[in-house]
Amino acid sequence: MARLEVRLLGDPVLRTEAEPVESVDAELRRLAADMFETMYAEEGVGLAAPQVGISKRLIVIDAQSEDVKPFALVNPEVVESSEDTDRGEEGCLSVPGVKELVERPLRVTVEATDLEGRSVRMEAEGLLGRILQHEVDHLDGILFFDRVSPLKRKMLLKKWEKVRPARAGS
Ligand code: ZN
């Protein structure tokens, strides 16, 4: 396994719609393993392939819950969202140092393929539901602060300019 470089805000890959995965094979499983390693090294709870520069529809999640083991999803799609919403603080490994309250549907149903190529359907709410939505957004080039008010986004980006790691400008 290898730790991969997390791409930061400003990298165009984060704003690109990722390509569907065509075949679940050893190469994809290796990428997922590397993404898990990277996520743990960065102390994140989720990571999407575009965040490591790979424009493919693959996410890994560890919601740090006793009930749900860490998992990877291939070509995940949110097929149902509740009308009830919930606000919770989010951050992102690609935008380190800034956090914001984001309002999202409380519950979602996601359909995907697992790393063995089997179809999976998952209902999630609370933190897990939030992480799932955040990571699936990455596959569409959407970042968490796109979902807050323009004023809050402006303040967040101002803060990011101050705290952004130097390599982000390169
Ligand atoms: Zn993120």
mmCIF file with all atom_site columns, C-alpha atoms and ligand atoms in Angstrom:
data_model
loop_
_atom_site.group_PDB
_atom_site.id
_atom_site.type_symbol
_atom_site.label_atom_id
_atom_site.label_alt_id
_atom_site.label_comp_id
_atom_site.label_asym_id
_atom_site.label_entity_id
_atom_site.label_seq_id
_atom_site.pdbx_PDB_ins_code
_atom_site.Cartn_x
_atom_site.Cartn_y
_atom_site.Cartn_z
_atom_site.occupancy
_atom_site.B_iso_or_equiv
_atom_site.pdbx_formal_charge
_atom_site.auth_seq_id
_atom_site.auth_comp_id
_atom_site.auth_asym_id
_atom_site.auth_atom_id
_atom_site.pdbx_PDB_model_num
ATOM   1   C  CA . MET A 1 1   ? 0.000   0.000  0.000   1.00 0.00 ? 1   MET A CA 1
ATOM   2   C  CA . ALA A 1 2   ? 1.057   3.546  -0.519  1.00 0.00 ? 2   ALA A CA 1
ATOM   3   C  CA . ARG A 1 3   ? 0.031   6.849  0.880   1.00 0.00 ? 3   ARG A CA 1
ATOM   4   C  CA . LEU A 1 4   ? -1.152  9.171  -1.877  1.00 0.00 ? 4   LEU A CA 1
ATOM   5   C  CA . GLU A 1 5   ? -0.947  12.931 -2.101  1.00 0.00 ? 5   GLU A CA 1
ATOM   6   C  CA . VAL A 1 6   ? -4.213  14.648 -1.225  1.00 0.00 ? 6   VAL A CA 1
ATOM   7   C  CA . ARG A 1 7   ? -5.104  17.286 -3.798  1.00 0.00 ? 7   ARG A CA 1
ATOM   8   C  CA . LEU A 1 8   ? -6.040  20.658 -2.389  1.00 0.00 ? 8   LEU A CA 1
ATOM   9   C  CA . LEU A 1 9   ? -8.618  23.248 -3.339  1.00 0.00 ? 9   LEU A CA 1
ATOM   10  C  CA . GLY A 1 10  ? -7.410  24.906 -6.528  1.00 0.00 ? 10  GLY A CA 1
ATOM   11  C  CA . ASP A 1 11  ? -6.545  21.613 -8.202  1.00 0.00 ? 11  ASP A CA 1
ATOM   12  C  CA . PRO A 1 12  ? -8.897  21.242 -11.197 1.00 0.00 ? 12  PRO A CA 1
ATOM   13  C  CA . VAL A 1 13  ? -9.370  17.498 -10.550 1.00 0.00 ? 13  VAL A CA 1
ATOM   14  C  CA . LEU A 1 14  ? -11.547 18.419 -7.562  1.00 0.00 ? 14  LEU A CA 1
ATOM   15  C  CA . ARG A 1 15  ? -13.925 20.289 -9.848  1.00 0.00 ? 15  ARG A CA 1
ATOM   16  C  CA . THR A 1 16  ? -14.117 17.614 -12.552 1.00 0.00 ? 16  THR A CA 1
ATOM   17  C  CA . GLU A 1 17  ? -16.965 15.142 -12.809 1.00 0.00 ? 17  GLU A CA 1
ATOM   18  C  CA . ALA A 1 18  ? -15.354 11.735 -12.239 1.00 0.00 ? 18  ALA A CA 1
ATOM   19  C  CA . GLU A 1 19  ? -15.651 8.874  -14.743 1.00 0.00 ? 19  GLU A CA 1
ATOM   20  C  CA . PRO A 1 20  ? -17.655 5.756  -13.882 1.00 0.00 ? 20  PRO A CA 1
ATOM   21  C  CA . VAL A 1 21  ? -15.549 2.721  -12.975 1.00 0.00 ? 21  VAL A CA 1
ATOM   22  C  CA . GLU A 1 22  ? -15.866 0.145  -15.753 1.00 0.00 ? 22  GLU A CA 1
ATOM   23  C  CA . SER A 1 23  ? -14.448 -2.913 -14.070 1.00 0.00 ? 23  SER A CA 1
ATOM   24  C  CA . VAL A 1 24  ? -13.866 -3.832 -10.456 1.00 0.00 ? 24  VAL A CA 1
ATOM   25  C  CA . ASP A 1 25  ? -10.441 -5.445 -10.605 1.00 0.00 ? 25  ASP A CA 1
ATOM   26  C  CA . ALA A 1 26  ? -7.209  -5.805 -8.666  1.00 0.00 ? 26  ALA A CA 1
ATOM   27  C  CA . GLU A 1 27  ? -6.032  -2.381 -9.758  1.00 0.00 ? 27  GLU A CA 1
ATOM   28  C  CA . LEU A 1 28  ? -9.162  -0.762 -8.347  1.00 0.00 ? 28  LEU A CA 1
ATOM   29  C  CA . ARG A 1 29  ? -8.846  -2.704 -5.082  1.00 0.00 ? 29  ARG A CA 1
ATOM   30  C  CA . ARG A 1 30  ? -5.259  -1.508 -4.792  1.00 0.00 ? 30  ARG A CA 1
ATOM   31  C  CA . LEU A 1 31  ? -6.381  2.079  -5.328  1.00 0.00 ? 31  LEU A CA 1
ATOM   32  C  CA . ALA A 1 32  ? -9.038  1.634  -2.610  1.00 0.00 ? 32  ALA A CA 1
ATOM   33  C  CA . ALA A 1 33  ? -6.396  0.223  -0.224  1.00 0.00 ? 33  ALA A CA 1
ATOM   34  C  CA . ASP A 1 34  ? -4.140  3.197  -0.921  1.00 0.00 ? 34  ASP A CA 1
ATOM   35  C  CA . MET A 1 35  ? -7.046  5.551  -0.354  1.00 0.00 ? 35  MET A CA 1
ATOM   36  C  CA . PHE A 1 36  ? -7.789  3.925  3.026   1.00 0.00 ? 36  PHE A CA 1
ATOM   37  C  CA . GLU A 1 37  ? -4.146  4.310  4.009   1.00 0.00 ? 37  GLU A CA 1
ATOM   38  C  CA . THR A 1 38  ? -4.171  7.946  2.923   1.00 0.00 ? 38  THR A CA 1
ATOM   39  C  CA . MET A 1 39  ? -7.441  8.648  4.736   1.00 0.00 ? 39  MET A CA 1
ATOM   40  C  CA . TYR A 1 40  ? -6.150  7.191  7.997   1.00 0.00 ? 40  TYR A CA 1
ATOM   41  C  CA . ALA A 1 41  ? -2.825  9.000  7.701   1.00 0.00 ? 41  ALA A CA 1
ATOM   42  C  CA . GLU A 1 42  ? -4.708  12.271 7.262   1.00 0.00 ? 42  GLU A CA 1
ATOM   43  C  CA . GLU A 1 43  ? -7.185  11.408 10.030  1.00 0.00 ? 43  GLU A CA 1
ATOM   44  C  CA . GLY A 1 44  ? -10.194 11.697 7.767   1.00 0.00 ? 44  GLY A CA 1
ATOM   45  C  CA . VAL A 1 45  ? -13.466 9.777  7.851   1.00 0.00 ? 45  VAL A CA 1
ATOM   46  C  CA . GLY A 1 46  ? -13.957 9.625  4.093   1.00 0.00 ? 46  GLY A CA 1
ATOM   47  C  CA . LEU A 1 47  ? -12.045 10.080 0.867   1.00 0.00 ? 47  LEU A CA 1
ATOM   48  C  CA . ALA A 1 48  ? -13.036 10.201 -2.794  1.00 0.00 ? 48  ALA A CA 1
ATOM   49  C  CA . ALA A 1 49  ? -10.694 9.198  -5.623  1.00 0.00 ? 49  ALA A CA 1
ATOM   50  C  CA . PRO A 1 50  ? -10.568 12.697 -7.174  1.00 0.00 ? 50  PRO A CA 1
ATOM   51  C  CA . GLN A 1 51  ? -9.015  13.870 -3.901  1.00 0.00 ? 51  GLN A CA 1
ATOM   52  C  CA . VAL A 1 52  ? -5.966  11.778 -4.727  1.00 0.00 ? 52  VAL A CA 1
ATOM   53  C  CA . GLY A 1 53  ? -5.946  12.929 -8.335  1.00 0.00 ? 53  GLY A CA 1
ATOM   54  C  CA . ILE A 1 54  ? -7.833  9.953  -9.797  1.00 0.00 ? 54  ILE A CA 1
ATOM   55  C  CA . SER A 1 55  ? -10.970 11.019 -11.627 1.00 0.00 ? 55  SER A CA 1
ATOM   56  C  CA . LYS A 1 56  ? -12.928 7.810  -10.985 1.00 0.00 ? 56  LYS A CA 1
ATOM   57  C  CA . ARG A 1 57  ? -16.131 7.142  -9.084  1.00 0.00 ? 57  ARG A CA 1
ATOM   58  C  CA . LEU A 1 58  ? -14.709 5.428  -6.008  1.00 0.00 ? 58  LEU A CA 1
ATOM   59  C  CA . ILE A 1 59  ? -15.043 6.429  -2.351  1.00 0.00 ? 59  ILE A CA 1
ATOM   60  C  CA . VAL A 1 60  ? -13.822 5.012  0.951   1.00 0.00 ? 60  VAL A CA 1
ATOM   61  C  CA . ILE A 1 61  ? -15.439 5.707  4.317   1.00 0.00 ? 61  ILE A CA 1
ATOM   62  C  CA . ASP A 1 62  ? -14.749 4.947  7.946   1.00 0.00 ? 62  ASP A CA 1
ATOM   63  C  CA . ALA A 1 63  ? -17.451 6.583  10.036  1.00 0.00 ? 63  ALA A CA 1
ATOM   64  C  CA . GLN A 1 64  ? -15.668 5.366  13.189  1.00 0.00 ? 64  GLN A CA 1
ATOM   65  C  CA . SER A 1 65  ? -18.789 3.552  14.296  1.00 0.00 ? 65  SER A CA 1
ATOM   66  C  CA . GLU A 1 66  ? -18.964 0.173  15.992  1.00 0.00 ? 66  GLU A CA 1
ATOM   67  C  CA . ASP A 1 67  ? -21.925 -0.814 13.831  1.00 0.00 ? 67  ASP A CA 1
ATOM   68  C  CA . VAL A 1 68  ? -20.508 -0.044 10.406  1.00 0.00 ? 68  VAL A CA 1
ATOM   69  C  CA . LYS A 1 69  ? -17.134 -1.344 9.321   1.00 0.00 ? 69  LYS A CA 1
ATOM   70  C  CA . PRO A 1 70  ? -14.975 0.754  6.964   1.00 0.00 ? 70  PRO A CA 1
ATOM   71  C  CA . PHE A 1 71  ? -16.113 0.271  3.383   1.00 0.00 ? 71  PHE A CA 1
ATOM   72  C  CA . ALA A 1 72  ? -15.484 1.292  -0.205  1.00 0.00 ? 72  ALA A CA 1
ATOM   73  C  CA . LEU A 1 73  ? -18.156 2.032  -2.800  1.00 0.00 ? 73  LEU A CA 1
ATOM   74  C  CA . VAL A 1 74  ? -17.770 1.943  -6.567  1.00 0.00 ? 74  VAL A CA 1
ATOM   75  C  CA . ASN A 1 75  ? -20.024 4.161  -8.706  1.00 0.00 ? 75  ASN A CA 1
ATOM   76  C  CA . PRO A 1 76  ? -22.149 5.209  -5.711  1.00 0.00 ? 76  PRO A CA 1
ATOM   77  C  CA . GLU A 1 77  ? -25.368 7.019  -6.449  1.00 0.00 ? 77  GLU A CA 1
ATOM   78  C  CA . VAL A 1 78  ? -27.767 8.697  -4.045  1.00 0.00 ? 78  VAL A CA 1
ATOM   79  C  CA . VAL A 1 79  ? -31.125 7.284  -5.177  1.00 0.00 ? 79  VAL A CA 1
ATOM   80  C  CA . GLU A 1 80  ? -33.301 8.662  -2.363  1.00 0.00 ? 80  GLU A CA 1
ATOM   81  C  CA . SER A 1 81  ? -33.000 11.605 -0.011  1.00 0.00 ? 81  SER A CA 1
ATOM   82  C  CA . SER A 1 82  ? -35.267 12.488 2.905   1.00 0.00 ? 82  SER A CA 1
ATOM   83  C  CA . GLU A 1 83  ? -37.099 15.777 2.971   1.00 0.00 ? 83  GLU A CA 1
ATOM   84  C  CA . ASP A 1 84  ? -35.974 16.229 6.570   1.00 0.00 ? 84  ASP A CA 1
ATOM   85  C  CA . THR A 1 85  ? -32.657 17.942 6.752   1.00 0.00 ? 85  THR A CA 1
ATOM   86  C  CA . ASP A 1 86  ? -29.979 18.218 9.359   1.00 0.00 ? 86  ASP A CA 1
ATOM   87  C  CA . ARG A 1 87  ? -27.150 20.654 9.958   1.00 0.00 ? 87  ARG A CA 1
ATOM   88  C  CA . GLY A 1 88  ? -23.724 19.409 10.898  1.00 0.00 ? 88  GLY A CA 1
ATOM   89  C  CA . GLU A 1 89  ? -20.156 20.637 10.801  1.00 0.00 ? 89  GLU A CA 1
ATOM   90  C  CA . GLU A 1 90  ? -18.063 19.461 7.877   1.00 0.00 ? 90  GLU A CA 1
ATOM   91  C  CA . GLY A 1 91  ? -14.479 19.763 6.894   1.00 0.00 ? 91  GLY A CA 1
ATOM   92  C  CA . CYS A 1 92  ? -12.557 18.285 3.991   1.00 0.00 ? 92  CYS A CA 1
ATOM   93  C  CA . LEU A 1 93  ? -9.054  16.874 3.581   1.00 0.00 ? 93  LEU A CA 1
ATOM   94  C  CA . SER A 1 94  ? -8.801  18.910 0.376   1.00 0.00 ? 94  SER A CA 1
ATOM   95  C  CA . VAL A 1 95  ? -9.609  22.131 2.232   1.00 0.00 ? 95  VAL A CA 1
ATOM   96  C  CA . PRO A 1 96  ? -7.728  21.635 5.503   1.00 0.00 ? 96  PRO A CA 1
ATOM   97  C  CA . GLY A 1 97  ? -8.170  24.160 8.282   1.00 0.00 ? 97  GLY A CA 1
ATOM   98  C  CA . VAL A 1 98  ? -11.701 25.295 7.533   1.00 0.00 ? 98  VAL A CA 1
ATOM   99  C  CA . LYS A 1 99  ? -15.020 23.920 8.738   1.00 0.00 ? 99  LYS A CA 1
ATOM   100 C  CA . GLU A 1 100 ? -18.598 24.965 8.240   1.00 0.00 ? 100 GLU A CA 1
ATOM   101 C  CA . LEU A 1 101 ? -22.123 23.910 9.153   1.00 0.00 ? 101 LEU A CA 1
ATOM   102 C  CA . VAL A 1 102 ? -23.752 22.290 6.139   1.00 0.00 ? 102 VAL A CA 1
ATOM   103 C  CA . GLU A 1 103 ? -27.444 21.486 5.765   1.00 0.00 ? 103 GLU A CA 1
ATOM   104 C  CA . ARG A 1 104 ? -28.188 18.190 4.015   1.00 0.00 ? 104 ARG A CA 1
ATOM   105 C  CA . PRO A 1 105 ? -30.946 15.600 3.833   1.00 0.00 ? 105 PRO A CA 1
ATOM   106 C  CA . LEU A 1 106 ? -31.006 13.651 7.100   1.00 0.00 ? 106 LEU A CA 1
ATOM   107 C  CA . ARG A 1 107 ? -31.297 10.228 5.454   1.00 0.00 ? 107 ARG A CA 1
ATOM   108 C  CA . VAL A 1 108 ? -30.156 8.947  2.094   1.00 0.00 ? 108 VAL A CA 1
ATOM   109 C  CA . THR A 1 109 ? -30.264 5.692  0.195   1.00 0.00 ? 109 THR A CA 1
ATOM   110 C  CA . VAL A 1 110 ? -27.201 4.920  -1.879  1.00 0.00 ? 110 VAL A CA 1
ATOM   111 C  CA . GLU A 1 111 ? -26.768 2.258  -4.533  1.00 0.00 ? 111 GLU A CA 1
ATOM   112 C  CA . ALA A 1 112 ? -23.308 1.179  -5.567  1.00 0.00 ? 112 ALA A CA 1
ATOM   113 C  CA . THR A 1 113 ? -21.013 -1.744 -6.304  1.00 0.00 ? 113 THR A CA 1
ATOM   114 C  CA . ASP A 1 114 ? -18.596 -3.116 -3.728  1.00 0.00 ? 114 ASP A CA 1
ATOM   115 C  CA . LEU A 1 115 ? -14.974 -4.140 -4.271  1.00 0.00 ? 115 LEU A CA 1
ATOM   116 C  CA . GLU A 1 116 ? -16.066 -7.684 -5.111  1.00 0.00 ? 116 GLU A CA 1
ATOM   117 C  CA . GLY A 1 117 ? -18.316 -6.379 -7.863  1.00 0.00 ? 117 GLY A CA 1
ATOM   118 C  CA . ARG A 1 118 ? -21.570 -7.022 -5.982  1.00 0.00 ? 118 ARG A CA 1
ATOM   119 C  CA . SER A 1 119 ? -24.470 -4.577 -6.009  1.00 0.00 ? 119 SER A CA 1
ATOM   120 C  CA . VAL A 1 120 ? -25.078 -2.917 -2.663  1.00 0.00 ? 120 VAL A CA 1
ATOM   121 C  CA . ARG A 1 121 ? -27.857 -0.722 -1.392  1.00 0.00 ? 121 ARG A CA 1
ATOM   122 C  CA . MET A 1 122 ? -27.344 1.212  1.789   1.00 0.00 ? 122 MET A CA 1
ATOM   123 C  CA . GLU A 1 123 ? -29.557 3.452  3.863   1.00 0.00 ? 123 GLU A CA 1
ATOM   124 C  CA . ALA A 1 124 ? -27.775 5.871  6.120   1.00 0.00 ? 124 ALA A CA 1
ATOM   125 C  CA . GLU A 1 125 ? -28.491 8.801  8.362   1.00 0.00 ? 125 GLU A CA 1
ATOM   126 C  CA . GLY A 1 126 ? -26.657 10.917 10.878  1.00 0.00 ? 126 GLY A CA 1
ATOM   127 C  CA . LEU A 1 127 ? -22.899 11.108 10.516  1.00 0.00 ? 127 LEU A CA 1
ATOM   128 C  CA . LEU A 1 128 ? -22.679 8.212  8.062   1.00 0.00 ? 128 LEU A CA 1
ATOM   129 C  CA . GLY A 1 129 ? -25.362 9.743  5.848   1.00 0.00 ? 129 GLY A CA 1
ATOM   130 C  CA . ARG A 1 130 ? -23.509 13.043 5.915   1.00 0.00 ? 130 ARG A CA 1
ATOM   131 C  CA . ILE A 1 131 ? -20.158 11.487 5.006   1.00 0.00 ? 131 ILE A CA 1
ATOM   132 C  CA . LEU A 1 132 ? -21.747 9.527  2.161   1.00 0.00 ? 132 LEU A CA 1
ATOM   133 C  CA . GLN A 1 133 ? -23.291 12.658 0.685   1.00 0.00 ? 133 GLN A CA 1
ATOM   134 C  CA . HIS A 1 134 ? -20.055 14.616 1.082   1.00 0.00 ? 134 HIS A CA 1
ATOM   135 C  CA . GLU A 1 135 ? -18.018 11.929 -0.705  1.00 0.00 ? 135 GLU A CA 1
ATOM   136 C  CA . VAL A 1 136 ? -20.528 11.355 -3.509  1.00 0.00 ? 136 VAL A CA 1
ATOM   137 C  CA . ASP A 1 137 ? -20.517 15.138 -4.054  1.00 0.00 ? 137 ASP A CA 1
ATOM   138 C  CA . HIS A 1 138 ? -16.758 14.926 -4.679  1.00 0.00 ? 138 HIS A CA 1
ATOM   139 C  CA . LEU A 1 139 ? -17.441 12.612 -7.628  1.00 0.00 ? 139 LEU A CA 1
ATOM   140 C  CA . ASP A 1 140 ? -19.504 15.377 -9.210  1.00 0.00 ? 140 ASP A CA 1
ATOM   141 C  CA . GLY A 1 141 ? -16.920 18.083 -8.554  1.00 0.00 ? 141 GLY A CA 1
ATOM   142 C  CA . ILE A 1 142 ? -18.959 19.531 -5.686  1.00 0.00 ? 142 ILE A CA 1
ATOM   143 C  CA . LEU A 1 143 ? -17.263 20.691 -2.485  1.00 0.00 ? 143 LEU A CA 1
ATOM   144 C  CA . PHE A 1 144 ? -18.986 21.059 0.887   1.00 0.00 ? 144 PHE A CA 1
ATOM   145 C  CA . PHE A 1 145 ? -18.875 24.833 0.905   1.00 0.00 ? 145 PHE A CA 1
ATOM   146 C  CA . ASP A 1 146 ? -20.872 24.917 -2.336  1.00 0.00 ? 146 ASP A CA 1
ATOM   147 C  CA . ARG A 1 147 ? -23.785 23.979 -0.080  1.00 0.00 ? 147 ARG A CA 1
ATOM   148 C  CA . VAL A 1 148 ? -23.619 26.952 2.303   1.00 0.00 ? 148 VAL A CA 1
ATOM   149 C  CA . SER A 1 149 ? -24.840 30.517 1.818   1.00 0.00 ? 149 SER A CA 1
ATOM   150 C  CA . PRO A 1 150 ? -22.808 32.812 -0.459  1.00 0.00 ? 150 PRO A CA 1
ATOM   151 C  CA . LEU A 1 151 ? -21.829 34.939 2.519   1.00 0.00 ? 151 LEU A CA 1
ATOM   152 C  CA . LYS A 1 152 ? -20.571 31.986 4.547   1.00 0.00 ? 152 LYS A CA 1
ATOM   153 C  CA . ARG A 1 153 ? -18.739 30.666 1.492   1.00 0.00 ? 153 ARG A CA 1
ATOM   154 C  CA . LYS A 1 154 ? -17.008 33.991 1.029   1.00 0.00 ? 154 LYS A CA 1
ATOM   155 C  CA . MET A 1 155 ? -15.879 34.019 4.681   1.00 0.00 ? 155 MET A CA 1
ATOM   156 C  CA . LEU A 1 156 ? -14.732 30.420 4.431   1.00 0.00 ? 156 LEU A CA 1
ATOM   157 C  CA . LEU A 1 157 ? -12.659 31.071 1.314   1.00 0.00 ? 157 LEU A CA 1
ATOM   158 C  CA . LYS A 1 158 ? -11.128 34.131 2.943   1.00 0.00 ? 158 LYS A CA 1
ATOM   159 C  CA . LYS A 1 159 ? -10.073 32.002 5.887   1.00 0.00 ? 159 LYS A CA 1
ATOM   160 C  CA . TRP A 1 160 ? -8.744  29.324 3.502   1.00 0.00 ? 160 TRP A CA 1
ATOM   161 C  CA . GLU A 1 161 ? -6.465  31.939 1.861   1.00 0.00 ? 161 GLU A CA 1
ATOM   162 C  CA . LYS A 1 162 ? -4.887  32.479 5.285   1.00 0.00 ? 162 LYS A CA 1
ATOM   163 C  CA . VAL A 1 163 ? -4.545  28.884 6.389   1.00 0.00 ? 163 VAL A CA 1
ATOM   164 C  CA . ARG A 1 164 ? -3.910  27.067 3.104   1.00 0.00 ? 164 ARG A CA 1
ATOM   165 C  CA . PRO A 1 165 ? -0.726  24.995 3.007   1.00 0.00 ? 165 PRO A CA 1
ATOM   166 C  CA . ALA A 1 166 ? 2.007   26.558 0.881   1.00 0.00 ? 166 ALA A CA 1
ATOM   167 C  CA . ARG A 1 167 ? 1.991   23.694 -1.645  1.00 0.00 ? 167 ARG A CA 1
ATOM   168 C  CA . ALA A 1 168 ? -1.585  24.571 -2.614  1.00 0.00 ? 168 ALA A CA 1
ATOM   169 C  CA . GLY A 1 169 ? -0.334  27.534 -4.571  1.00 0.00 ? 169 GLY A CA 1
ATOM   170 C  CA . SER A 1 170 ? 2.116   25.555 -6.644  1.00 0.00 ? 170 SER A CA 1
HETATM 171 ZN ZN . ZN  B 2 .   ? -14.112 16.285 1.156   1.00 0.00 ? 1   ZN  B ZN 1
#
